[in-house]
Coordinates of C-alpha atoms and ligand atoms in Angstrom, one line a residue:
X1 CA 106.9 76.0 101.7
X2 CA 105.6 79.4 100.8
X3 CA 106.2 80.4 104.1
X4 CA 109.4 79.1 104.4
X5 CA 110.1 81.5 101.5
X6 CA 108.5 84.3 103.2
X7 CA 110.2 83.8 106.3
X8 CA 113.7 83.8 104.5
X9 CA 112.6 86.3 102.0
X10 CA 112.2 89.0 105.0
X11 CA 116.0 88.5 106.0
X12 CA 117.2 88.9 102.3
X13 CA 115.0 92.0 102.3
X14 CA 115.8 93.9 106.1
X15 CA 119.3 92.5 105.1
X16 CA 119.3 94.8 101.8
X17 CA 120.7 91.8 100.3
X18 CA 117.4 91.0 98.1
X19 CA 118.3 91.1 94.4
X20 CA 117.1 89.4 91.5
X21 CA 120.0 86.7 91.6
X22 CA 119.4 86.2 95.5
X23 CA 115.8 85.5 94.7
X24 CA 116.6 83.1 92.2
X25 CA 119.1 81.2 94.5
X26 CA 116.3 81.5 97.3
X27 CA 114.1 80.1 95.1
X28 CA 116.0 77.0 94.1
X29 CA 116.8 76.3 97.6
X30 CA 112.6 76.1 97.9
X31 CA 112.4 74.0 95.3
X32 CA 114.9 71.8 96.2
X33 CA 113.5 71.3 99.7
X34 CA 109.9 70.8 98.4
X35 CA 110.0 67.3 97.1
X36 CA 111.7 66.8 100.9
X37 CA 109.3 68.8 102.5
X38 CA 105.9 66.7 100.4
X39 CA 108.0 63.5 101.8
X40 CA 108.0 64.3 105.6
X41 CA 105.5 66.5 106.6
X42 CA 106.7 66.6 110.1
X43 CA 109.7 68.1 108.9
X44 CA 107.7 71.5 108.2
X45 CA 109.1 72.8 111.3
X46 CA 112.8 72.4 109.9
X47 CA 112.0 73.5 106.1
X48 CA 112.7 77.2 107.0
X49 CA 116.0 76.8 108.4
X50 CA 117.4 74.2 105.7
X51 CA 116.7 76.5 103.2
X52 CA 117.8 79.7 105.2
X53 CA 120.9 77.6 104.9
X54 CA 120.7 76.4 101.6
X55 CA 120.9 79.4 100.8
X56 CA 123.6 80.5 102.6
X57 CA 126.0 78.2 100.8
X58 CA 124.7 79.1 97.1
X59 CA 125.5 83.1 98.2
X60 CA 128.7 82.4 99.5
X61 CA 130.2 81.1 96.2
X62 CA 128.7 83.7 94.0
X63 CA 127.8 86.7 96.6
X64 CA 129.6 86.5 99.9
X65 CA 128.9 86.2 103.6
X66 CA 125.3 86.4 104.6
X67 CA 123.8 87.3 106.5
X68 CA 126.8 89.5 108.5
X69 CA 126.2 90.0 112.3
X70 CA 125.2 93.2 112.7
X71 CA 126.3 93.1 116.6
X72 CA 129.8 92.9 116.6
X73 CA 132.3 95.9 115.6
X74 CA 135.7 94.0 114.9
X75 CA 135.4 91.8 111.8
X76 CA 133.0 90.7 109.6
X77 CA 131.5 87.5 110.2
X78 CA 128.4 85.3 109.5
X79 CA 125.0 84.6 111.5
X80 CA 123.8 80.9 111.4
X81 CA 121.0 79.1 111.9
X82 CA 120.9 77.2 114.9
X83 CA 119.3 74.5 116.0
X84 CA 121.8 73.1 112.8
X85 CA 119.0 70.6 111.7
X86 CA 117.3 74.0 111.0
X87 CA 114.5 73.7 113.3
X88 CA 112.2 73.9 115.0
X89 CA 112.1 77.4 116.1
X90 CA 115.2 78.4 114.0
X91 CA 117.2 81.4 115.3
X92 CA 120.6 83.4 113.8
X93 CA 123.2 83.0 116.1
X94 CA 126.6 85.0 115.9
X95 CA 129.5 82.8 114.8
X96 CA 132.0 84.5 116.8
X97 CA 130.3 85.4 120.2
X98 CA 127.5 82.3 120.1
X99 CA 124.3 84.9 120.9
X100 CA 121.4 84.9 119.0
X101 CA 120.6 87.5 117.1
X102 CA 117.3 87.3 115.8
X103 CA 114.7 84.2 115.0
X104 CA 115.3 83.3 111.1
X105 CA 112.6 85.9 109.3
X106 CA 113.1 88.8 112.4
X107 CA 116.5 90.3 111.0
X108 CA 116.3 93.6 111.3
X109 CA 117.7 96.8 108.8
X110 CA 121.2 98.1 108.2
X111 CA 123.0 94.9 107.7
X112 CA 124.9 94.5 104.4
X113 CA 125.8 91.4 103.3
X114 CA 129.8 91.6 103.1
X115 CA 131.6 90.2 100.4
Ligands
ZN201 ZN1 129.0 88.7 115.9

């Protein structure tokens, strides 16, 4: 688990989106998937993606979008995680044009999450 909250950790950081209330929501999506985690250990291999997305959905309804794809020009959209199961091997894909963009914990600098 704590490197499931390093590996999303890095994203909110190169993202610039770390703050203290996107720390907090990353940190209830840990805790959240713990118990889960303790429960299946097999499932370590997904824990990083499901609470990549977890988290996600808690910064859409207070933040916005994130994180933004930083590879296309025309409007802003969202990276997710794909496999959807969030593992193994999660990677952000581009919602619009299907590419991945980075493996979850690789995002680089000079995205903003968009509101
Ligand atoms: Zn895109």
């Amino acid at each position: 688990m704590l490197s499931a909250r390093a590996t999303v950790m890095r994203d909110l950081e190169a993202t610039g989106a770390a703050s203290a209330e996107t720390v907090s929501l990353l940190e209830d999506a840990v805790a959240e998937r713990r118990w889960w985690a303790e429960q299946w250990p097999a499932g370590e291999a997904y824990v990083g993606g499901l609470v990549a997305q977890d988290l996600q959905d808690a910064l859409l309804q207070r933040v916005g979008r994130w994180p933004v794809c930083p590879r296309c020009d025309d409007a802003v959209h969202a990276l997710y995680i794909h496999p959807e199961l969030g593992g193994p091997d999660p990677v952000w894909v581009c919602e619009e044009s299907g590419t991945v963009v980075a493996p979850l914990g690789g995002l680089t600098g000079g995205l903003t999450g968009g509101a």
